[in-house]
Coordinates of C-alpha atoms and ligand atoms in Angstrom, one line a residue:
Chain A
M176 CA 47.2 104.1 169.5
Y177 CA 44.2 105.4 167.6
A178 CA 44.7 105.4 163.9
F179 CA 46.1 108.5 162.2
E180 CA 47.5 109.6 158.8
F181 CA 51.2 110.1 158.6
E182 CA 52.9 112.8 156.6
R183 CA 56.6 113.5 156.1
P184 CA 57.1 116.8 154.4
T185 CA 60.6 118.0 153.5
T186 CA 60.3 121.7 153.9
V187 CA 59.0 124.0 156.8
D188 CA 56.4 125.5 154.4
D189 CA 54.9 122.1 153.6
A190 CA 54.9 121.2 157.3
V191 CA 53.1 124.4 158.2
K192 CA 50.5 123.7 155.5
A193 CA 50.0 120.1 156.6
L194 CA 49.6 121.3 160.2
A195 CA 46.9 123.7 159.2
S196 CA 44.5 120.9 158.7
E197 CA 42.1 119.9 161.5
D198 CA 43.6 117.9 164.3
A199 CA 47.0 117.7 162.8
Q200 CA 50.0 117.5 165.2
A201 CA 53.8 117.8 164.7
L202 CA 56.0 114.8 165.4
G203 CA 59.5 115.5 166.5
G204 CA 61.6 112.6 167.7
G205 CA 58.4 111.0 169.1
Q206 CA 60.1 110.2 172.4
T207 CA 57.3 111.9 174.3
L208 CA 54.5 111.9 171.8
I209 CA 54.6 108.2 170.8
P210 CA 54.3 106.9 174.4
T211 CA 51.4 109.5 174.8
L212 CA 49.7 108.2 171.7
K213 CA 50.1 104.6 172.9
Q214 CA 48.3 105.5 176.1
R215 CA 45.6 107.1 173.9
L216 CA 46.1 110.4 175.7
A217 CA 46.2 112.1 172.3
A218 CA 44.2 111.4 169.1
P219 CA 45.5 113.5 166.2
E220 CA 44.0 112.9 162.8
T221 CA 47.3 113.5 161.1
L222 CA 50.9 113.4 162.4
V223 CA 53.2 115.6 160.5
S224 CA 56.8 114.4 161.0
L225 CA 59.5 117.1 161.1
G226 CA 62.2 114.5 160.8
G227 CA 62.5 114.8 157.0
I228 CA 63.1 118.6 157.0
A229 CA 66.9 119.1 156.4
E230 CA 66.7 122.9 157.0
M231 CA 65.6 122.2 160.6
K232 CA 68.6 120.0 161.5
G233 CA 72.1 120.9 162.7
V234 CA 74.1 123.2 164.8
C235 CA 75.8 126.4 163.6
I236 CA 77.3 129.6 164.9
G237 CA 75.3 132.8 164.4
D238 CA 76.6 136.3 163.5
S239 CA 77.0 137.4 167.1
G240 CA 78.6 134.2 168.2
E241 CA 75.4 132.5 169.4
V242 CA 74.9 128.8 169.1
C243 CA 72.0 128.1 166.7
I244 CA 70.3 124.8 166.8
G245 CA 67.7 123.6 164.3
G246 CA 64.4 122.7 165.9
A247 CA 64.6 119.1 164.7
T248 CA 68.1 118.5 165.9
S249 CA 68.6 115.4 168.0
H250 CA 70.0 115.6 171.6
A251 CA 72.9 113.4 170.4
T252 CA 73.8 115.9 167.6
V253 CA 73.7 118.8 170.1
A254 CA 75.9 116.8 172.5
A255 CA 78.4 116.1 169.7
E256 CA 78.3 119.4 167.8
A257 CA 77.5 122.3 170.3
G258 CA 81.0 122.3 171.7
Q259 CA 81.0 126.2 171.5
Y260 CA 78.6 126.1 174.4
P261 CA 80.0 123.2 176.6
A262 CA 77.3 123.4 179.3
L263 CA 74.6 123.0 176.7
A264 CA 76.4 120.1 174.9
E265 CA 76.9 118.4 178.3
L266 CA 73.2 118.9 179.2
A267 CA 72.1 117.3 176.0
A268 CA 74.6 114.4 176.6
H269 CA 72.7 113.5 179.8
I270 CA 69.1 113.5 178.6
G271 CA 67.5 110.1 179.1
D272 CA 69.6 107.4 177.5
P273 CA 71.5 107.0 174.2
A274 CA 68.6 105.7 172.1
V275 CA 66.3 108.5 173.4
R276 CA 69.1 111.1 172.5
N277 CA 69.3 109.7 169.0
R278 CA 65.6 110.5 168.3
G279 CA 64.5 113.2 170.7
T280 CA 64.8 116.8 169.5
I281 CA 65.3 120.2 171.1
G282 CA 62.1 121.5 169.4
G283 CA 60.1 118.6 170.8
S284 CA 61.5 119.1 174.3
L285 CA 60.8 122.9 174.3
A286 CA 57.3 122.5 172.8
N287 CA 56.4 119.9 175.4
N288 CA 57.8 121.9 178.3
D289 CA 57.7 119.0 180.7
P290 CA 58.2 120.4 184.2
S291 CA 61.1 118.0 184.7
A292 CA 62.8 118.4 181.3
C293 CA 66.4 119.6 180.9
Y294 CA 66.3 121.9 177.8
P295 CA 63.8 124.3 179.3
A296 CA 66.4 125.1 182.0
A297 CA 69.1 125.8 179.4
A298 CA 66.8 127.9 177.3
L299 CA 65.6 130.0 180.2
G300 CA 69.0 130.1 181.9
S301 CA 70.5 131.5 178.7
N302 CA 67.5 133.6 177.6
A303 CA 67.6 131.8 174.3
T304 CA 65.5 132.9 171.4
I305 CA 62.9 130.4 170.3
I306 CA 62.4 130.9 166.6
T307 CA 59.2 129.6 165.0
N308 CA 57.8 129.7 161.5
K309 CA 56.0 132.9 162.5
R310 CA 58.2 134.9 165.0
D311 CA 61.0 135.1 167.5
I312 CA 60.2 134.5 171.1
A313 CA 62.5 135.3 174.1
A314 CA 62.7 132.4 176.5
D315 CA 61.5 134.8 179.3
D316 CA 58.2 135.1 177.4
Y317 CA 58.1 131.5 176.1
F318 CA 57.6 129.3 179.1
Q319 CA 54.1 129.8 180.6
G320 CA 53.8 127.0 183.2
M321 CA 53.8 123.2 183.3
F322 CA 53.4 121.8 179.7
T323 CA 52.4 125.4 178.6
T324 CA 54.2 127.6 176.2
A325 CA 53.7 130.7 174.0
L326 CA 53.3 128.4 170.9
E327 CA 50.1 128.7 169.0
E328 CA 48.3 125.8 167.3
G329 CA 50.3 124.5 164.4
E330 CA 53.3 126.8 165.2
I331 CA 56.7 125.0 164.7
I332 CA 60.0 125.7 166.5
T333 CA 62.4 125.9 163.6
E334 CA 65.5 127.0 165.5
V335 CA 66.7 127.9 168.9
R336 CA 69.5 130.5 169.4
F337 CA 71.6 130.5 172.6
P338 CA 73.9 133.4 173.5
V339 CA 77.1 131.9 174.8
P340 CA 77.8 132.9 178.4
E341 CA 81.3 133.4 180.0
K342 CA 80.6 130.4 182.2
A343 CA 77.8 128.0 182.7
N344 CA 76.9 124.7 184.2
Y345 CA 73.8 122.4 184.6
Q346 CA 73.4 120.2 187.6
K347 CA 70.8 117.5 187.4
F348 CA 69.7 115.4 190.3
V349 CA 68.5 112.4 188.4
Q350 CA 65.2 110.7 189.2
P351 CA 66.6 107.3 188.5
A352 CA 63.4 105.6 187.2
S353 CA 62.5 108.2 184.6
R354 CA 66.0 109.7 184.1
F355 CA 64.4 113.2 184.0
A356 CA 65.5 115.8 186.6
L357 CA 64.1 115.4 190.1
V358 CA 65.6 118.9 190.3
G359 CA 67.9 120.5 187.8
V360 CA 69.6 123.9 187.9
F361 CA 71.2 125.7 185.0
V362 CA 73.5 128.6 186.0
A363 CA 74.9 131.0 183.3
K364 CA 77.2 134.0 183.9
Y365 CA 76.9 136.7 181.2
S366 CA 78.8 140.0 181.2
D367 CA 75.6 141.7 182.3
G368 CA 74.6 139.3 185.0
V369 CA 73.9 135.8 186.1
R370 CA 70.8 133.8 185.3
V371 CA 69.6 130.8 187.3
A372 CA 66.9 128.5 185.9
V373 CA 65.3 125.7 187.9
T374 CA 63.5 122.7 186.4
G375 CA 61.8 119.7 188.1
A376 CA 60.9 121.7 191.2
S377 CA 57.9 123.9 190.6
E378 CA 54.2 123.3 189.9
E379 CA 54.7 126.2 187.5
G380 CA 57.3 124.4 185.5
V381 CA 60.7 125.9 184.7
H382 CA 61.4 129.2 186.4
R383 CA 64.2 131.6 187.4
W384 CA 65.5 132.0 190.9
S385 CA 65.9 135.7 191.0
E386 CA 67.3 136.0 194.6
A387 CA 70.2 133.7 193.6
E388 CA 70.7 135.6 190.4
E389 CA 71.1 138.9 192.3
A390 CA 73.5 137.3 194.8
L391 CA 75.6 135.6 192.1
S392 CA 75.7 138.7 189.9
A393 CA 77.4 140.5 192.8
D394 CA 79.6 137.5 193.8
F395 CA 79.8 134.4 191.6
S396 CA 80.6 131.9 194.3
A397 CA 78.6 129.1 196.0
D398 CA 79.1 131.1 199.3
A399 CA 77.1 134.0 197.9
I400 CA 73.9 131.9 198.1
S401 CA 74.6 130.2 201.4
G402 CA 72.3 132.7 203.3
L403 CA 69.4 132.2 200.9
S404 CA 66.5 129.8 201.3
V405 CA 64.0 128.5 198.9
P406 CA 60.4 128.4 200.1
A407 CA 58.6 125.1 199.6
D408 CA 55.3 126.7 198.6
G409 CA 54.2 125.8 195.1
L410 CA 56.9 123.1 194.7
I411 CA 56.1 119.7 193.4
G412 CA 55.5 116.9 196.0
D413 CA 55.3 113.3 194.8
L414 CA 56.5 109.9 195.8
H415 CA 60.0 110.9 194.7
G416 CA 60.4 113.9 196.9
T417 CA 58.5 116.3 199.1
P418 CA 58.3 120.1 198.3
E419 CA 60.7 120.7 201.2
Y420 CA 63.2 118.2 199.8
R421 CA 63.0 119.8 196.4
A422 CA 63.5 123.2 197.9
H423 CA 66.6 122.0 199.6
L424 CA 67.8 120.4 196.3
V425 CA 67.4 123.7 194.4
K426 CA 69.9 125.4 196.7
V427 CA 72.3 122.5 196.7
M428 CA 72.2 122.1 192.9
T429 CA 72.6 125.8 192.4
G430 CA 75.7 125.8 194.6
R431 CA 77.2 122.9 192.7
A432 CA 76.5 124.4 189.4
V433 CA 78.3 127.6 190.4
T434 CA 81.3 125.7 191.6
A435 CA 81.4 123.5 188.5
S436 CA 80.8 126.5 186.1
A437 CA 83.4 126.6 183.3
Chain B
M132 CA 47.8 102.3 154.3
T133 CA 51.0 103.5 152.7
Q134 CA 54.0 101.8 151.3
V135 CA 57.4 102.0 153.2
S136 CA 60.7 100.8 151.8
M137 CA 63.9 100.4 153.7
T138 CA 67.0 98.2 153.9
V139 CA 66.9 95.7 156.8
N140 CA 70.0 93.7 157.5
G141 CA 71.3 94.5 154.1
K142 CA 68.2 93.5 152.2
A143 CA 65.8 95.9 150.5
V144 CA 62.3 95.4 151.9
S145 CA 59.0 97.1 151.6
G146 CA 55.5 96.7 152.9
E147 CA 52.1 98.3 153.5
V148 CA 51.8 100.0 156.9
E149 CA 49.3 102.2 158.7
G150 CA 50.3 105.6 159.9
R151 CA 50.5 104.3 163.4
T152 CA 52.6 101.2 162.7
L153 CA 55.7 101.2 164.8
L154 CA 59.1 100.1 163.4
S155 CA 59.0 97.3 166.0
G156 CA 55.7 96.2 164.6
F157 CA 56.8 96.3 161.0
L158 CA 60.0 94.3 161.8
R159 CA 58.1 91.7 163.9
D160 CA 54.8 91.4 162.1
S161 CA 55.5 92.2 158.5
L162 CA 59.1 90.9 158.2
N163 CA 58.8 88.2 160.8
L164 CA 62.0 89.4 162.5
T165 CA 60.9 88.6 166.0
G166 CA 64.3 89.0 167.6
T167 CA 63.4 92.7 168.3
H168 CA 61.6 92.3 171.5
V169 CA 58.9 94.6 172.9
G170 CA 59.3 94.6 176.6
C171 CA 57.6 97.6 178.1
D172 CA 55.9 99.6 175.4
T173 CA 56.7 102.7 177.5
S174 CA 60.2 103.5 176.1
Q175 CA 61.9 102.4 179.3
C176 CA 63.3 99.0 178.8
G177 CA 65.4 99.0 175.6
A178 CA 64.6 95.4 174.6
C179 CA 63.6 96.8 171.1
V180 CA 66.8 98.6 170.4
V181 CA 67.8 98.4 166.7
H182 CA 70.2 100.5 164.6
V183 CA 68.7 103.0 162.2
D184 CA 71.2 104.7 159.9
G185 CA 74.0 103.5 162.2
V186 CA 72.6 104.7 165.6
A187 CA 70.7 102.9 168.3
V188 CA 67.0 103.7 168.6
K189 CA 64.1 102.2 170.4
A190 CA 62.0 100.6 167.6
C191 CA 58.9 100.8 169.7
A192 CA 59.2 104.6 169.9
M193 CA 59.6 105.2 166.2
L194 CA 57.0 105.0 163.4
A195 CA 57.7 102.6 160.5
G196 CA 57.1 105.6 158.2
E197 CA 60.0 107.4 159.8
A198 CA 62.3 104.7 158.7
E199 CA 61.5 105.3 155.0
G200 CA 64.7 104.9 153.0
A201 CA 66.8 104.0 156.1
E202 CA 69.3 101.3 156.8
V203 CA 68.1 99.2 159.7
T204 CA 70.0 96.6 161.5
T205 CA 68.3 94.2 163.9
I206 CA 69.7 91.4 166.1
E207 CA 69.1 89.0 163.2
G208 CA 71.7 91.0 161.2
M209 CA 74.5 90.7 163.8
A210 CA 75.9 87.3 163.2
K211 CA 78.9 87.0 160.8
P212 CA 78.1 86.2 157.1
D213 CA 78.9 82.5 157.7
G214 CA 76.3 82.4 160.4
S215 CA 78.7 82.2 163.4
L216 CA 78.1 84.6 166.3
S217 CA 79.6 88.1 166.2
T218 CA 82.3 89.0 168.7
I219 CA 79.8 90.7 171.0
Q220 CA 77.3 87.8 170.8
Q221 CA 80.0 85.3 171.5
A222 CA 81.2 87.3 174.5
F223 CA 77.6 87.3 175.9
Q224 CA 77.7 83.5 175.6
D225 CA 81.2 83.1 177.0
H226 CA 80.6 85.3 180.0
H227 CA 77.0 84.3 180.7
G228 CA 75.7 87.7 179.8
L229 CA 72.2 86.5 179.7
Q230 CA 69.8 84.7 182.0
C231 CA 66.3 84.6 180.6
G232 CA 67.5 86.3 177.4
F233 CA 64.6 88.6 176.8
C234 CA 66.6 91.8 177.1
T235 CA 69.5 90.3 175.2
P236 CA 68.7 91.6 171.6
G237 CA 68.5 95.2 172.9
M238 CA 71.6 94.7 175.1
V239 CA 73.7 93.4 172.1
M240 CA 72.4 96.2 169.8
S241 CA 73.3 98.9 172.4
A242 CA 76.6 97.3 173.0
A243 CA 77.4 97.3 169.3
A244 CA 76.5 101.0 169.1
L245 CA 78.7 101.8 172.0
L246 CA 81.7 99.9 170.7
Q247 CA 81.3 101.6 167.3
D248 CA 81.6 105.0 169.0
N249 CA 84.0 104.0 171.7
P250 CA 85.9 100.8 171.0
N251 CA 87.5 100.6 174.4
P252 CA 85.0 101.8 177.0
S253 CA 85.6 101.7 180.7
E254 CA 83.2 99.8 183.0
T255 CA 81.6 103.1 184.0
E256 CA 81.1 104.2 180.4
I257 CA 79.5 100.8 179.6
R258 CA 77.1 101.1 182.6
E259 CA 76.2 104.7 181.6
Y260 CA 75.6 103.7 178.0
L261 CA 73.3 100.9 179.1
E262 CA 71.1 103.3 181.1
G263 CA 68.2 102.7 178.7
N264 CA 68.4 98.9 178.7
I265 CA 66.8 97.1 181.6
C266 CA 67.5 93.5 182.5
R267 CA 64.8 92.2 184.8
C268 CA 66.9 89.2 185.8
T269 CA 69.3 91.9 187.0
G270 CA 72.1 90.2 185.2
Y271 CA 74.0 93.5 184.6
H272 CA 77.3 92.4 186.0
N273 CA 77.9 89.7 183.4
I274 CA 76.5 91.9 180.6
V275 CA 79.0 94.6 181.4
K276 CA 81.8 91.9 181.7
A277 CA 80.8 90.5 178.3
I278 CA 81.0 93.9 176.7
M279 CA 84.4 94.6 178.2
A280 CA 85.6 91.2 176.9
A281 CA 84.1 92.0 173.4
A282 CA 86.2 95.2 173.5
G283 CA 89.3 93.0 174.0
Q284 CA 89.7 93.8 177.7
D285 CA 91.1 91.2 180.1
V286 CA 88.1 90.3 182.4
S287 CA 89.7 87.2 184.0
K288 CA 90.2 89.1 187.3
I289 CA 86.5 90.1 187.5
A290 CA 84.7 87.6 189.6
A291 CA 82.0 85.6 188.0
E292 CA 78.7 86.4 189.6
Ligands
FAD35 C1 63.2 107.0 178.7 C2 63.2 108.5 178.5 C3 64.0 109.3 179.2 C4 63.9 110.7 179.1 N1 64.7 111.5 179.8 C5 64.7 112.9 179.7 C6 65.6 113.7 180.4 O1 66.4 113.3 181.2 N2 65.5 115.0 180.3 C7 64.6 115.6 179.3 O2 64.6 116.8 179.2 N3 63.9 114.8 178.6 C8 63.9 113.5 178.7 N4 63.1 112.7 177.9 C9 62.2 113.3 176.9 C10 62.9 113.5 175.6 O3 64.0 114.5 175.7 C11 62.0 113.8 174.5 O4 62.8 113.6 173.3 C12 61.5 115.3 174.4 O5 60.9 115.7 175.6 C13 60.5 115.4 173.3 O6 61.1 115.6 172.1 P1 60.7 114.8 170.8 O7 61.5 115.4 169.7 O8 60.9 113.4 171.1 O9 59.2 115.3 170.6 P2 57.9 114.5 170.3 O10 57.7 113.5 171.3 O11 57.8 114.1 168.9 O12 56.9 115.7 170.5 C14 56.6 116.3 171.8 C15 55.6 117.5 171.6 O13 56.3 118.5 170.9 C16 55.6 118.9 169.7 N5 56.7 119.2 168.8 C17 57.7 118.3 168.4 N6 58.6 119.0 167.7 C18 58.2 120.3 167.6 C19 58.7 121.5 166.9 N7 59.8 121.5 166.3 N8 57.9 122.6 167.0 C20 56.7 122.6 167.7 N9 56.2 121.5 168.3 C21 56.9 120.4 168.3 C22 54.8 117.6 169.4 O14 53.6 118.0 168.6 C23 54.4 117.1 170.8 O15 53.3 117.9 171.3 C24 63.1 111.3 178.1 C25 62.3 110.5 177.3 C26 62.3 109.1 177.5 C27 61.5 108.2 176.7

């Protein structure tokens, strides 16, 4: 790692101020950023830890029943405390491994927007609201391609609000070496329709599968998508799977998620 | 350089660290607690697992500054006060839960965290929990067996391998 200064503010305001200085970067759980720094792929002057900010931690229920998660809440806490949204708690419980879940945070995962990460699928599949120190962003507007989001320089995710669906499920086909999703599909059935969000598959990062959403909104059963097919164009191809293989997995995982939805 | 203070294995400690100093580096280089092993440096192997405020973390993926004020337990803090091995450590010895021993500190720390949350885990639960701990000797079978034994389960019918 290159050398950097380390700061650990205790309020969002102080963190925002610290992040305003040149080449300052936020540190969530560090489960992505610290390995990146070790490889010298990033060289911040100052790392501003969000880990000491109590107001950014924890899970609560909002006025309209939505599950609200502080931006610096660990995956383990979400797994243990977001029981009001079981599919979300279950997703958090299967990110990486226990030690990663004890440090990694929802804000870090959504800010990073790794094309194979789990939380982006839950956020897009639920049309969650990403709340920052500046504004509220709908998930539909937030994800802008692989490792790209609507966040501006120095903007901090302070909270994420998930409307709770009638039924939902996340199916992750694990890439066993990294433990990320080779393909993951999050399906959520709301009273006004079904949302299907796919991670791990596309060169564009997390995205919705609108054909499946239409079919499932009319008939919420795995049979409803049996006639659909996913084009392999624009899907990721690497040593773990070809674009055609991922296209196939998208459909299989969607069917499984529908069947397992509870 | 900044000053960090924390409690390690029940003792108050402090030291000067750089912003970039990892918890694993502070434990090993400043405190000379070299039982915490750094195996991969990519967050994959889990040899560096320690407990911070009661939960398992990879010490090579946490800055020392993040542990300010925390209670840290390393493998050196696992033995009983009289110096004899803890139940988990003894079970690793009895069931040959180690070959070269490099991954063992992390395995023991993960096992202790598991048993704290779930005192009677099934074999599947143990294997799932150890997802982030890699044994390059591939000695998993006896590690799992040792943890089952440490939980008080009868492992006599599980073949030695
Ligand atoms: C072995 C291993 C396995 C993993 N498996 C999975 C998996 O299966 N699925 C999965 O989804 N992920 C997985 N991860 C990634 C893990 O979930 C990370 O914790 C997560 O992607 C990043 O969160 P973090 O809090 O650690 O962020 P950091 O690493 O601290 O930061 C990541 C980025 O986000 C920025 N940032 C952090 N917090 C905020 C915030 N609140 N607001 C704005 N910007 C912020 C940082 O500046 C940085 O750019 C794995 C990681 C490891 C090491």
